[in-house]
Every structure is written in structure tokens, then in C-alpha cells.
XYZ file of C-alpha atoms in Angstrom:
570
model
C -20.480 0.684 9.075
C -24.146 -0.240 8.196
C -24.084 -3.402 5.514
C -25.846 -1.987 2.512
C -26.932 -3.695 -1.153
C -27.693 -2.750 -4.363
C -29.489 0.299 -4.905
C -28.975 1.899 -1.479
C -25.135 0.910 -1.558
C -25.238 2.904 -4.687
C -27.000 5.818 -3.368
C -24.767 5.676 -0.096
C -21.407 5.576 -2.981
C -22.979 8.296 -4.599
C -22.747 10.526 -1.068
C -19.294 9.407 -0.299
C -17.990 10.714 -3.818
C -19.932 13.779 -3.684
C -18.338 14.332 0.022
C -14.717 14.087 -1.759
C -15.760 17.125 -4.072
C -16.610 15.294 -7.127
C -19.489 15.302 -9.548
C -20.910 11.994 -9.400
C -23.584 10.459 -11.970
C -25.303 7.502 -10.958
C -28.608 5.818 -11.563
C -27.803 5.094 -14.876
C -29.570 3.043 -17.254
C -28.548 -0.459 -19.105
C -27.001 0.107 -22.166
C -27.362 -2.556 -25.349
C -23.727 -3.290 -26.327
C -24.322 -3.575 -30.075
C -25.876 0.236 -29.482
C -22.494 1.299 -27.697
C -20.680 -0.718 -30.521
C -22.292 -1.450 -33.676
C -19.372 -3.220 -35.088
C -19.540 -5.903 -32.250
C -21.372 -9.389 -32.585
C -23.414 -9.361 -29.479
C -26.837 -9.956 -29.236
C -29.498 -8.174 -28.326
C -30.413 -9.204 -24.805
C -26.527 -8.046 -23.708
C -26.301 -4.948 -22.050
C -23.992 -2.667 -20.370
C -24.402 -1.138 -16.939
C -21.651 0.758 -14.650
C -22.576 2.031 -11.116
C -20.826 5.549 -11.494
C -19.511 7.727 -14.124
C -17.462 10.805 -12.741
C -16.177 13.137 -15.368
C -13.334 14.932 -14.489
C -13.039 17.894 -17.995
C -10.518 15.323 -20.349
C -11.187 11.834 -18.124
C -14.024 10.164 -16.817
C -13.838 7.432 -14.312
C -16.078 4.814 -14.644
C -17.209 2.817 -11.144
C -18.845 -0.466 -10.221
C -19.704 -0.837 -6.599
C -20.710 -4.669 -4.713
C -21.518 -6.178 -1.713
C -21.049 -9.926 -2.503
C -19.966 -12.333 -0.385
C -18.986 -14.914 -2.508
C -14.996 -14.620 -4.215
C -16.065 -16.787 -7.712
C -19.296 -14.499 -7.434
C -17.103 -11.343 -7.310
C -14.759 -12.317 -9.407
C -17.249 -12.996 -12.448
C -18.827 -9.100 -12.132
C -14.831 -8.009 -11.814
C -14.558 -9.843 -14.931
C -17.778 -8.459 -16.698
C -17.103 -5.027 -15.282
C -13.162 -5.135 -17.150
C -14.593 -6.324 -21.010
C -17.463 -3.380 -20.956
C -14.908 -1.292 -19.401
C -12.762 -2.185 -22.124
C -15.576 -1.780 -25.029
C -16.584 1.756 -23.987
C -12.863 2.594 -23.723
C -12.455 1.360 -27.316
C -15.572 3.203 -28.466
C -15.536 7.168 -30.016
C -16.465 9.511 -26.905
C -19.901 10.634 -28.535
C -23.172 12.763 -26.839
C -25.090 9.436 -27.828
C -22.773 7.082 -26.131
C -23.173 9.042 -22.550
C -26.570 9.126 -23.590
C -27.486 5.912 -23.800
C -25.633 5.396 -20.564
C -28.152 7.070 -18.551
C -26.745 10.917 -18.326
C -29.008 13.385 -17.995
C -29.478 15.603 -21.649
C -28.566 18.605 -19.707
C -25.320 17.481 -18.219
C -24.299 15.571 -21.528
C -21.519 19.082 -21.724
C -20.040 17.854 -18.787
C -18.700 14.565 -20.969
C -17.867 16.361 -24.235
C -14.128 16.884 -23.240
C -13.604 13.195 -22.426
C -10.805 11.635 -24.025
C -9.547 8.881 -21.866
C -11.082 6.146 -18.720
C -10.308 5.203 -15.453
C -12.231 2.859 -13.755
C -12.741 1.561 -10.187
C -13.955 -1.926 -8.569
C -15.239 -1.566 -5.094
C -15.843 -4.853 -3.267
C -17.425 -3.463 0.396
C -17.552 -7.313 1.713
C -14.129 -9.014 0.749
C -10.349 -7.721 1.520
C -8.051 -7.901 -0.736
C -6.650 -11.601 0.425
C -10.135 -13.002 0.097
C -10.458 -13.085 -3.630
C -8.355 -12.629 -6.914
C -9.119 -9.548 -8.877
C -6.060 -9.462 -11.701
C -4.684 -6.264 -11.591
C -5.268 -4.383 -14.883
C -4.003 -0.671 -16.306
C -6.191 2.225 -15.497
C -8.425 0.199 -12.361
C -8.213 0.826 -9.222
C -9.777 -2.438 -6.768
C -10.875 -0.951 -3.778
C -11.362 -3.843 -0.912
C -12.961 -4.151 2.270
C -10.638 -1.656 4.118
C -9.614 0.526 1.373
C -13.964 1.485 0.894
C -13.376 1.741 4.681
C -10.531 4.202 4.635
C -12.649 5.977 1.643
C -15.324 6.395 3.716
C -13.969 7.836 6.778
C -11.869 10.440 4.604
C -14.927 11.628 3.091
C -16.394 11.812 6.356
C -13.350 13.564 8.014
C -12.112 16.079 5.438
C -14.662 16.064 3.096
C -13.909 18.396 0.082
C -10.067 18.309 0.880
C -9.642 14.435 -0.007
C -10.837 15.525 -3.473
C -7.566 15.866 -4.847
C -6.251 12.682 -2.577
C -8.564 10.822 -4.547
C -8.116 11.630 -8.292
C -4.068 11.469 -7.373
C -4.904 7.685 -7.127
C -5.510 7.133 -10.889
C -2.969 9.035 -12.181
C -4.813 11.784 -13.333
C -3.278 14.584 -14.809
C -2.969 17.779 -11.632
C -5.155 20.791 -12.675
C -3.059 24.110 -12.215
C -4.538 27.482 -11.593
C -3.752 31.011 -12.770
C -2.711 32.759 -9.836
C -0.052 30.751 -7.474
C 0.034 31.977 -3.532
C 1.479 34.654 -2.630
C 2.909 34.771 0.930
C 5.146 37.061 2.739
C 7.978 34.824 3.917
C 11.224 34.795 5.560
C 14.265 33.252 3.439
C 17.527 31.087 5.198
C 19.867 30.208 1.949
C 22.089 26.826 1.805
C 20.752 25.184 4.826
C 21.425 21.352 5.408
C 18.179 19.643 6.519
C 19.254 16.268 6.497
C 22.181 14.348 7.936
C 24.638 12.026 5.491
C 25.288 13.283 1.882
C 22.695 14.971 0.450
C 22.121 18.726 -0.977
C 21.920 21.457 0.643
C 18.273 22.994 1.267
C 16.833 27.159 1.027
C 14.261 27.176 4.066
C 11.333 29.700 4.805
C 9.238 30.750 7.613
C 6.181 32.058 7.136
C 2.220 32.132 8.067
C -0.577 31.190 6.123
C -4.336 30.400 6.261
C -4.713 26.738 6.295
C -7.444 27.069 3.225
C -4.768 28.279 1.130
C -2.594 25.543 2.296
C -5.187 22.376 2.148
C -5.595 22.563 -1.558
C -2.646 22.392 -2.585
C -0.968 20.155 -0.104
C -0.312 16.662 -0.918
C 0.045 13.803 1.911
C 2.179 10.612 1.256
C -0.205 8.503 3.371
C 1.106 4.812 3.430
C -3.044 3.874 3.765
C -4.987 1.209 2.187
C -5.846 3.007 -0.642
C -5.510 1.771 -4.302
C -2.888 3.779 -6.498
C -2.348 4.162 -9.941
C -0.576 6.524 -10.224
C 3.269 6.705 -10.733
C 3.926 7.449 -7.381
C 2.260 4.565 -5.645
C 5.914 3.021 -4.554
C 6.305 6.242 -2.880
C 3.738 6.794 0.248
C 5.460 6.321 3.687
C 3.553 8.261 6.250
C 0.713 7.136 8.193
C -3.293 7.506 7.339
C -4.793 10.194 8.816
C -6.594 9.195 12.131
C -10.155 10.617 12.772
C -9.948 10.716 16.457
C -7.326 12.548 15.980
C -8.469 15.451 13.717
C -11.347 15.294 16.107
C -9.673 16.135 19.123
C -7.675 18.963 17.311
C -10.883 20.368 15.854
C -12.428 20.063 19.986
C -9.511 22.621 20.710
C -9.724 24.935 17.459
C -13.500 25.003 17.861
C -12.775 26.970 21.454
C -10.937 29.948 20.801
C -11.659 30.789 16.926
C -8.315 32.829 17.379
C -5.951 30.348 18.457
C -3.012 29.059 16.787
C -0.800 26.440 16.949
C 2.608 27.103 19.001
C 4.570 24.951 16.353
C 5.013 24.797 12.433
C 3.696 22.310 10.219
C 6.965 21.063 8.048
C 6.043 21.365 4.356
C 8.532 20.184 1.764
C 7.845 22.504 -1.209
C 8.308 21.816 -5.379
C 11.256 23.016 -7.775
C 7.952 25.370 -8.761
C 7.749 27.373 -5.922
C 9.468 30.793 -6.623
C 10.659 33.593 -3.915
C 11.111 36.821 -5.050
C 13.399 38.413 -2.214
C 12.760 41.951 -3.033
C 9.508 41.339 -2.042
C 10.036 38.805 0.399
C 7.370 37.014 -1.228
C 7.178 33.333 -1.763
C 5.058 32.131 -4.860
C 3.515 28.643 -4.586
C 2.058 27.397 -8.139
C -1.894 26.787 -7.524
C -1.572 23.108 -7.785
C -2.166 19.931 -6.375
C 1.383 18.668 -4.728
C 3.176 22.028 -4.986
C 3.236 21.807 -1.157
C 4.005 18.202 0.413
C 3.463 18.031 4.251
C 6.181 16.098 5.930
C 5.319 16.511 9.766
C 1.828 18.221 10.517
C -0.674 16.784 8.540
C -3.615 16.275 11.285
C -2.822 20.089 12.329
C -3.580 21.270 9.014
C -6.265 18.212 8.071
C -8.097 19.571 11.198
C -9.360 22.976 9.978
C -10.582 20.853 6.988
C -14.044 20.649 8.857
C -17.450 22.885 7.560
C -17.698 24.092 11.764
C -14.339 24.614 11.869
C -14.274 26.685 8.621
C -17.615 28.688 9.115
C -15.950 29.866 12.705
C -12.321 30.092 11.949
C -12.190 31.358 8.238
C -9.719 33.634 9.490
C -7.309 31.564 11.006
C -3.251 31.188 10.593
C -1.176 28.483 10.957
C 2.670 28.974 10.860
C 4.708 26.921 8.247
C 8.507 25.797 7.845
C 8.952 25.025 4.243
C 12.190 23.748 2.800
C 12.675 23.886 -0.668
C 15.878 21.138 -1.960
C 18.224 22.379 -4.547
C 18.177 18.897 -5.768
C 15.882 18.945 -9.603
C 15.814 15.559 -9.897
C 12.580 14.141 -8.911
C 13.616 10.691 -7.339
C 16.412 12.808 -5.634
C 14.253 15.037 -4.090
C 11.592 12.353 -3.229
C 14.145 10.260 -1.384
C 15.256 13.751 0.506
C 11.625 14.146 1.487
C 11.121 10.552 3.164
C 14.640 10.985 4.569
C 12.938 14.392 6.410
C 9.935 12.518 7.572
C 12.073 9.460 8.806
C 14.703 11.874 10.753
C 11.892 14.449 12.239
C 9.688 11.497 13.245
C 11.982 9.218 14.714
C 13.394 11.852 16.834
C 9.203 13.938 18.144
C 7.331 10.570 17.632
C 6.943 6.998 17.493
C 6.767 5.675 13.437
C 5.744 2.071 12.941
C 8.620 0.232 11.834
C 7.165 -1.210 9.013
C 6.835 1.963 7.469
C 10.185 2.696 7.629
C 11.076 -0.823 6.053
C 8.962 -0.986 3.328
C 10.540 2.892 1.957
C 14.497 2.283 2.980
C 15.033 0.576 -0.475
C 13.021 2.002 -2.797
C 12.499 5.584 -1.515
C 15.774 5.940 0.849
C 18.081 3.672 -1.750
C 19.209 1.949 1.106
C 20.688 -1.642 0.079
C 21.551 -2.852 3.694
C 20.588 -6.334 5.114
C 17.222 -4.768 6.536
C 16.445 -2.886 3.765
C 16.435 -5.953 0.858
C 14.957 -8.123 3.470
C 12.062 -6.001 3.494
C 11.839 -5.672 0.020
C 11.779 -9.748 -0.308
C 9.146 -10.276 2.344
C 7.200 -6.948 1.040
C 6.976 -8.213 -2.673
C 6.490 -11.761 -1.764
C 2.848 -10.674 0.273
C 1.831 -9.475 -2.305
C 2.372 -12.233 -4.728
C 0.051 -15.336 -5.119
C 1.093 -18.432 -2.837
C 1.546 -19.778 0.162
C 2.630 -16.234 1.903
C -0.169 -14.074 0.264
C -1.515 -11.701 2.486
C -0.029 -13.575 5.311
C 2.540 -10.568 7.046
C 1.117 -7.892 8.595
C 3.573 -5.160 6.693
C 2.964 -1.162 5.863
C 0.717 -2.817 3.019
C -2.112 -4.191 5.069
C -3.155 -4.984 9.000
C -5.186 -7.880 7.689
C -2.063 -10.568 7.681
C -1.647 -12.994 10.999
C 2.188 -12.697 11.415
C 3.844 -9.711 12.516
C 6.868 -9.023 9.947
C 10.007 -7.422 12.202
C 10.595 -10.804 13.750
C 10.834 -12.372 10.686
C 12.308 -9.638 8.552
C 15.600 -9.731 11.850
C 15.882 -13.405 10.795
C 15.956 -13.283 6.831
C 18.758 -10.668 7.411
C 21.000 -13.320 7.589
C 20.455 -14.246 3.819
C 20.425 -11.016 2.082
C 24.234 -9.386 2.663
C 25.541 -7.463 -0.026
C 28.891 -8.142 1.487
C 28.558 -11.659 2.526
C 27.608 -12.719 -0.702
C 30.041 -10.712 -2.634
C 32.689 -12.884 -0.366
C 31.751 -15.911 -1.653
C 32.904 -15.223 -5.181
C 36.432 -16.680 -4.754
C 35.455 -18.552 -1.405
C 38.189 -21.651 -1.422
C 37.250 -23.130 2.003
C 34.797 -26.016 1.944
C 32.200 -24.251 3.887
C 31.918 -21.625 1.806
C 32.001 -23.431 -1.371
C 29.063 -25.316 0.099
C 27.199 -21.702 1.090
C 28.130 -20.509 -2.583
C 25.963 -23.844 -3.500
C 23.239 -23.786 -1.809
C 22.492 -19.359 -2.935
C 22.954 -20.924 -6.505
C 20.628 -24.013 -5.758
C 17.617 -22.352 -3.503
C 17.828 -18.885 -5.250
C 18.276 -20.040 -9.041
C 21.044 -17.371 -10.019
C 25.088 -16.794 -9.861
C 26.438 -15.562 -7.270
C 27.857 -12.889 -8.748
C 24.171 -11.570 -10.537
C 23.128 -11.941 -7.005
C 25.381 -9.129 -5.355
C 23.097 -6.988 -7.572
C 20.399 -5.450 -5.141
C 17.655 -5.822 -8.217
C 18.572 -9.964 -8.851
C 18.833 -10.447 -5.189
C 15.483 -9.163 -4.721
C 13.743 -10.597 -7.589
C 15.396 -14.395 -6.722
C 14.838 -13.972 -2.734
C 11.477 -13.426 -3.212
C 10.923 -16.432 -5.483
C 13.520 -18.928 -3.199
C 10.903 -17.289 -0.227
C 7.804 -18.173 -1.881
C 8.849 -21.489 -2.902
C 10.448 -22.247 0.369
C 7.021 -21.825 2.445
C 4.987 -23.255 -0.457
C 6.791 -26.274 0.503
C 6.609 -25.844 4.172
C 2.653 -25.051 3.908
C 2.719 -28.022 1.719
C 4.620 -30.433 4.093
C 2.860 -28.501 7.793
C -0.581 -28.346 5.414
C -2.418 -28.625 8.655
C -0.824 -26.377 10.770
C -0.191 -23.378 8.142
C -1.548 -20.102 8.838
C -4.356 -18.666 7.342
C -6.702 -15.468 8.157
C -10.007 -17.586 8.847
C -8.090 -20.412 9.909
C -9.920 -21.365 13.819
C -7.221 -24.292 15.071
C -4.081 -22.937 16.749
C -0.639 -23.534 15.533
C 2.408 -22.539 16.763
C 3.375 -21.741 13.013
C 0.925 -18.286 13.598
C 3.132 -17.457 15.747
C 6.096 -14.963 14.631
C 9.219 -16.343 15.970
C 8.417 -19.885 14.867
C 7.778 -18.578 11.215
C 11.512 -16.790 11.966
C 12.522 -19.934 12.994
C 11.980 -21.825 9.803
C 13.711 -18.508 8.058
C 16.695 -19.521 10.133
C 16.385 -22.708 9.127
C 16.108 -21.776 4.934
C 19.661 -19.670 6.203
C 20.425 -23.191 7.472
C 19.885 -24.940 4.138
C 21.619 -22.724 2.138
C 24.622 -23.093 4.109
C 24.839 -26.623 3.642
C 24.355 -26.417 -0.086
C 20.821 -28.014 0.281
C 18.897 -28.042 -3.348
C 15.240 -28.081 -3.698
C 14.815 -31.701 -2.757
C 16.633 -31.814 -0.174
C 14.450 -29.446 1.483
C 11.587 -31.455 1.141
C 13.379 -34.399 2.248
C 14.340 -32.267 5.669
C 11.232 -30.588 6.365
C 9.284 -34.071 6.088
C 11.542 -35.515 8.123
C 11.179 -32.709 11.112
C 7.263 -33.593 10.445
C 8.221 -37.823 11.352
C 10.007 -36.757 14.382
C 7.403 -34.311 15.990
C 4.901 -36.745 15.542
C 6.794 -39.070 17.301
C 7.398 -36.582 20.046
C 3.844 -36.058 19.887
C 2.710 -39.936 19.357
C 0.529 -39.376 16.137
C 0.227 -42.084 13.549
C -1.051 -39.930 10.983
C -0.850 -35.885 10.107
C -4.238 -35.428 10.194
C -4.744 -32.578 12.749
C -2.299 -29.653 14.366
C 1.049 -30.600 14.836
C 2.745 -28.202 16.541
C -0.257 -27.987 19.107
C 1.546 -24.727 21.428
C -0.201 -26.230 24.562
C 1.673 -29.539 24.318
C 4.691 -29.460 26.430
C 7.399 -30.977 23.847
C 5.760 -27.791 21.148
C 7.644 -24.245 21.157
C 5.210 -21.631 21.705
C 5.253 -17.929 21.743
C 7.640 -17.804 24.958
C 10.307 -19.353 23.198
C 13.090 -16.922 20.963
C 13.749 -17.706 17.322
C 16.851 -19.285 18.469
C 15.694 -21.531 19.943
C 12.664 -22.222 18.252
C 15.095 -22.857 15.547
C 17.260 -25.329 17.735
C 13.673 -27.334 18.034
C 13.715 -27.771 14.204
C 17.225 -28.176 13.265
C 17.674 -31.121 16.381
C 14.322 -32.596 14.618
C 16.003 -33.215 11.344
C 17.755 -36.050 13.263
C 15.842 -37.181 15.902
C 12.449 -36.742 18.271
C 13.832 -33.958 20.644
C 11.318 -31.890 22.665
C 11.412 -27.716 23.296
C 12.588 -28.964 26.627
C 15.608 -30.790 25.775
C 16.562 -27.956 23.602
């Protein structure tokens, strides 16, 4: 993508939104605050600019687009952008106020139903780990990838990522008059899903594909910013250009064809079938249909070519409609019908998967709270910010399965539970060193909540005070020098080695005390006076590298703690 700046990044922003559907104002003129705000002390050389003003009938969302380079640079606008955000958000929605903002007089009707903001912050140079934007109510930051993402949805399905977009600041769905009708075929009491859940009603039935894309809503587990309520909830994977390309290559060719298979919608307690008819009634809304396994087979017919040529296309549907009303029920029930259809037609990044078993799937294993613990900690400031590569981002350096196997061993329900009324020394000493590294009771932490809330903290600390201790050789995204720490089974190595700690009822400074020592003895095994450079250099014979297995890349450690013992001798 072509680096752009100021007023021709605007311009470009401006033809992205309008892509998406939206009515987009920008252009707009600098504002004196004590004209927006009488009541304010400001003086008269301080104005008020914003980059985009999209009014959407009762909301408007206010943008502010950049191309800097420089995080304190950034962060100052980000700052800037949030307090006239925040005046104009305080302010009486008056003609004079949009007026003074720059809009046109004959579009000032389009602002006269406002009665609330959203805002966005688009950084098109930094990612998200490169700066620190506080997160605020009501503003979306878009980084880096998530303008990317943006970008190349409004490229490849234009007008239908409309609704996509607005669902990301929680803006209230707009519901038509007359819901779909479509002649459809009705199996009662069906179950869907395997383990204990409710039983499901499922229809056939075929249907043009610009009925469908409008009100069809896509848990995509992307890059993009959410504000809404559901932002915990998106599992499945972006949509992928090439692929909607290659789809549209084969529609394009017969204007007639269809595809052999159904799409598998999951569809809202709204939906209404009216057997006499055999008609099925979809509410004309946003969401009322929720694509489960399809979504680049519909997405592709979401093309101007493919729409002026194949207007009168079908494509055949499976919809299953839960009997479950409650809303986090029937959420769960949906992921659990994307997990079991994709795991058994197609390959589904793991991480995707992990990141959803708790939250979505209510899962408490091992695996699942793991997840949660490294999931929550990447996204919290310290020495693991933005360093796993999970469902969140690609931008991190260590891959997070490796890691997330080896944390397992800290975050059973069941083996913690045991250590209530342990009696044997060894367990009394495990009971410790839970209560020492992860600051609770035991028995708050056999609640899945505590657990995660005090793993991620005993997580964070713990590598704060390994990146502290290995300062050199810690990971970082524009870090040059190698370390063997980048590598994913030594980072699950020093996880084995926290599991290690807490076993032996280490507390915090005994930690410190043990990792500092492993730093004396491999610098005796690698006959350096002073940490001044990489340690754990992985082309130095006595160093594990990536060939070597958590286990024993633990072994290496654990055998350092006492004396200068090389990968070899291990």
C-alpha cells in the first residue's frame, strides 16, 4: 500500500469509507473552541479540527486519520484528538456547531438527528505494540494492520462491509419493514452439536445471495477494533481476498452456476416459519443471519461484476435455528458449530480455537485457562506486550501453542483443588509457592475467574523479571541480535521452570535469586566477564537452540541453578 500524508491520506480515507457504504464528510474546517463552547476558558488561537465526521441518523462518528512515525508524536495528537472529542461530545448537537465544523449548509439535515459520538484514531504507520494509545469508551484505535484489513475489505466487498463496520462501535442495528420471505423446508428437534446442549429446528432452502449479504453477520477473529459488546466473541478467520477472488474467477464464467454445497447460517430467536406456508421470515436486520461455514462463498458475489452479471443467482442455505433464548447460550452453541464443522472439512488455526474455549465455549480445562492467562497477559503493558503471536495479532515473535502446552501444567482446576488438605511435604510446599507467586488462597484460586486474573499477573511479573535479569537477550519485535529466548520452546522452557518454582514453594525473591544465578553459570559456560551482549548466543555449542524440546531446554536451566552445565551434558 502506497505511503500517503496529510491531505491525500485524507482524501484516500475519504474513498475507503465511502467504499464501505457510508456518507463520509471530510475537508472540514478548524473550529475555535470557545465558538464550539462558549463556557470554556480557551483562547482564541485554539482550535478544533477532526479528519472525518460520518453521521449515521441518531450517531455520528467522528475520525482523525495519521501517518506519523514517531510514538510520543502520535501519542500527543491521540491525546489532543480525545479532549476535543470529549468537548464536542459535551456540547448541545446544534446546526451551528456542524457548521462551524466545516459541513456543507445543505447537508447540515443530515446531522440534525445526532444525539450521541463515536470516534476513531487511525495510525497508518505504527501497530498497535509500537505506541500507547489508552483505551477510552466510544474510540476505536485502528493500527497499522487493522487500516490494512480496512482497506482491503473495502476493496473486496465494498458496500457489504458497511454494516461490518458500524457493528464495531456498538451502534445500534437499523431494522427494516419487511423481513425475507423464503420458501423453506422445516426438520423439528434436530441435535446439531455433540455433548449437552439443546436441541436445534433446521431448514433448507435457496436464496439470492443479495438478500442474504445484508443481513448476514461474520464473527471474523481479524484485526479490527471493536466496541461493541460482542468484541470477546469473534472466532472465525478474516476473510481472504485471494480467496473471494478465485471464487468470483469461477462465478464470473457461467452467470448460472451454483454452488454444489450449502453455506451453514446460524439464524436469530427472530426468525419466524410459518409452516402453512412453508415460509421462513428473516427480520431485515443486520445479524439476523450469522454465517458459520461459507462466508467467502457468499462474500464472493459481493463484487459490482459479479452482481451486474449474476443478479439472478441462488445459493442454497442450511440454517439452524437453537431453541436455546438465552443469548450467551446460543452464542456459545454457534462457536461450538463452527469449531465441530471446521475441525472435521478444514484446517482452523489453533489459536483461534484457544482464545474462544473459555469465554465463548465455557470450557475451564488446563488449555482453555492457559490461554486465557497468556491471551490477557499480551495484551497488558510489560515485559510480554505484544510479544505472542495469538488469534489477537501476527505481529508478536513467539508462537503461543508451545508455550500455552507448557503453562498447562500450572493452571488445573483439579490439581489445585487437591492441594486444599494436601498433608505431604511436597504438596504443602506446592500449596506455598501458588500462594507466594500467584498472591491468592488456594482455595479463591480453584475459581476459573481468580485463577485467571492472578496467573496472568504471577505471568507478567515472572518474565518482567526474567526480561529484567536476560535484559540483553529478551525478545522484542525490532530487536536485530539473535537469542535463543525468541525462540518458542526456550520461552516454554522458562514456563516449566515458573511450574518448577512453584513447586518448591519459591517466593518472589527467590526467583530472582535463581534466575541470576542461571545468568552466573551460562556465562561461565560461555566465559563472559560481564552481561553486556547475547547470552544465550543459539550458535554456541553449550546454548539450546531451536532443535532442542522444552524438556530439555528446561533441563539446561534447572541444572544451571547449580552449576555451569552445557546443552550437551544435558
Amino acid at each position: 500500500m502506497q505511503e500517503l500524508s496529510g491531505t491525500r491520506l485524507e482524501d484516500f480515507g475519504k474513498e475507503v469509507f465511502e467504499r464501505l457504504g457510508v456518507r463520509c464528510f471530510h475537508r472540514l474546517q478548524h473550529a475555535r473552541l470557545i465558538q464550539i463552547d462558549p463556557s470554556g476558558s480557551y483562547s482564541n488561537n485554539e482550535h478544533l479540527e477532526f479528519d472525518y465526521l460520518i453521521p449515521l441518523d441518531r450517531i455520528c462518528i467522528i475520525g482523525e486519520i495519521t501517518s506519523r512515525h514517531q510514538s510520543r508524536d502520535l501519542e500527543r495528537k491521540y491525546q489532543r484528538y480525545r479532549r476535543h472529542y470529549n468537548i464536542l461530545a459535551a456540547r448541545p448537537f446544534e446546526d451551528r456547531v456542524w457548521r462551524l465544523l466545516g459541513v456543507p449548509e445543505q447537508h447540515i439535515s443530515r446531522f440534525r438527528n445526532v444525539e450521541a459520538l463515536r470516534g476513531f484514531y487511525i495510525s497508518t504507520a505504527l501497530q498497535k505494540y509500537d505506541v500507547s494509545l489508552p483505551e477510552v469508551p466510544n474510540i476505536a484505535r485502528f493500527y497499522k494492520s487493522d487500516w490494512e484489513s480496512l482497506c482491503e475489505y473495502s476493496s473486496s466487498i465494498g458496500k457489504y462491509a458497511e454494516h461490518h463496520f458500524l457493528s464495531l462501535f456498538d451502534v445500534p442495528l437499523r431494522r427494516g419493514r419487511r423481513p425475507l420471505e423464503i420458501t423453506a423446508t422445516r426438520t423439528r428437534d434436530r441435535k446439531v452439536l455433540s455433548g449437552r446442549v439443546g436441541s436445534a429446528d433446521v431448514y433448507t432452502f435457496e436464496a439470492s445471495p443479495y438478500e442474504l449479504l445484508p443481513l448476514s453477520r461474520v464473527y471474523r477473529s481479524d484485526t479490527l477494533p471493536d466496541l461493541s459488546p460482542a468484541s470477546g466473541s469473534k472466532y472465525q478467520r478474516a476473510l481472504i481476498p485471494d480467496k473471494l477472488d478465485k471464487i468470483r474467477r469461477t462465478v464470473l464464467t457461467e452467470p448460472t452456476f451454483m454452488f454444489p454445497g450449502s453455506i451453514l447460517v446460524v439464524l436469530s430467536s427472530g426468525c419466524e416459519y410459518r409452516p402453512e406456508q412453508r415460509t421462513l421470515l428473516i427480520p431485515e436486520m443486520y445479524g439476523s443471519v450469522e454465517v458459520i461455514d461459507g462466508q467467502h462463498r457468499l462474500f464472493s458475489y459481493a463484487d459490482e461484476e459479479v452482481e451486474a452479471r449474476c443478479s439472478d443467482c441462488r445459493i442454497m442455505v442450511t440454517g439452524i435455528q437453537f431453541h436455546e433464548q438465552d443469548q450467551n447460550a446460543a452464542s456459545r452453541y454457534s462457536a461450538k458449530t463452527f469449531i465441530e464443522i471446521n475441525t472435521n472439512q478444514t484446517t482452523v488455526r489453533r489459536s483461534h480455537v484457544d482464545a474462544i474455549r473459555y469465554p465463548l465455549l465455557g470450557e475451564t480445562t488446563p488449555r482453555a485457562l492457559a490461554a486465557q492467562i497468556i491471551w490477557q497477559a499480551n495484551e497488558t503493558n510489560g515485559a510480554v506486550y505484544g510479544l505472542f503471536k495469538t488469534n489477537q495479532t501476527s505481529l508478536g515473535v513467539i508462537p503461543t501453542t508451545t508455550v500455552l502446552t507448557s503453562l498447562k501444567a500450572l493452571t488445573s482446576l483439579e490439581a489445585i483443588g487437591k492441594l486444599g488438605n494436601v498433608t505431604r511435604t511436597a504438596g504443602r510446599r506446592r500449596r506455598q509457592g501458588y500462594e507466594n507467586l500467584f498472591g491468592e488462597t488456594i482455595e479463591r484460586l480453584v475459581e476459573p475467574e481468580e485463577l485467571i486474573k492472578k496467573g496472568k499477573i504471577c505471568f507478567i511479573r515472572y518474565f518482567n523479571t526474567v526480561a529484567d535479569v536476560f535484559r540483553h537477550d529478551w525478545p522484542k519485535r525490532e530487536r536485530t541480535n539473535p537469542s535463543s529466548l525468541a525462540f518458542a520452546k526456550v520461552m516454554a522452557a522458562f514456563v516449566k521452570l515458573l511450574a518448577r518454582f512453584v513447586a518448591e514453594g519459591l517466593d518472589w525473591p527467590d526467583v530472582k535469586v535463581q534466575l541470576e544465578t542461571i545468568r552466573t553459570n551460562v556465562m561461565q559456560l560461555r566465559s563472559m566477564r560481564r552481561y553486556d551482549d547475547v547470552l544465550f548466543d543459539p550458535d554456541e555449542p553449550s546454548i539450546p537452540d531451536a532443535r532442542q524440546s522444552p524438556a530439555y531446554a528446561y533441563r539446561f536451566l534447572d541444572r544451571n541453578r547449580t552449576s555451569a552445565t552445557p546443552i550437551g551434558d544435558v
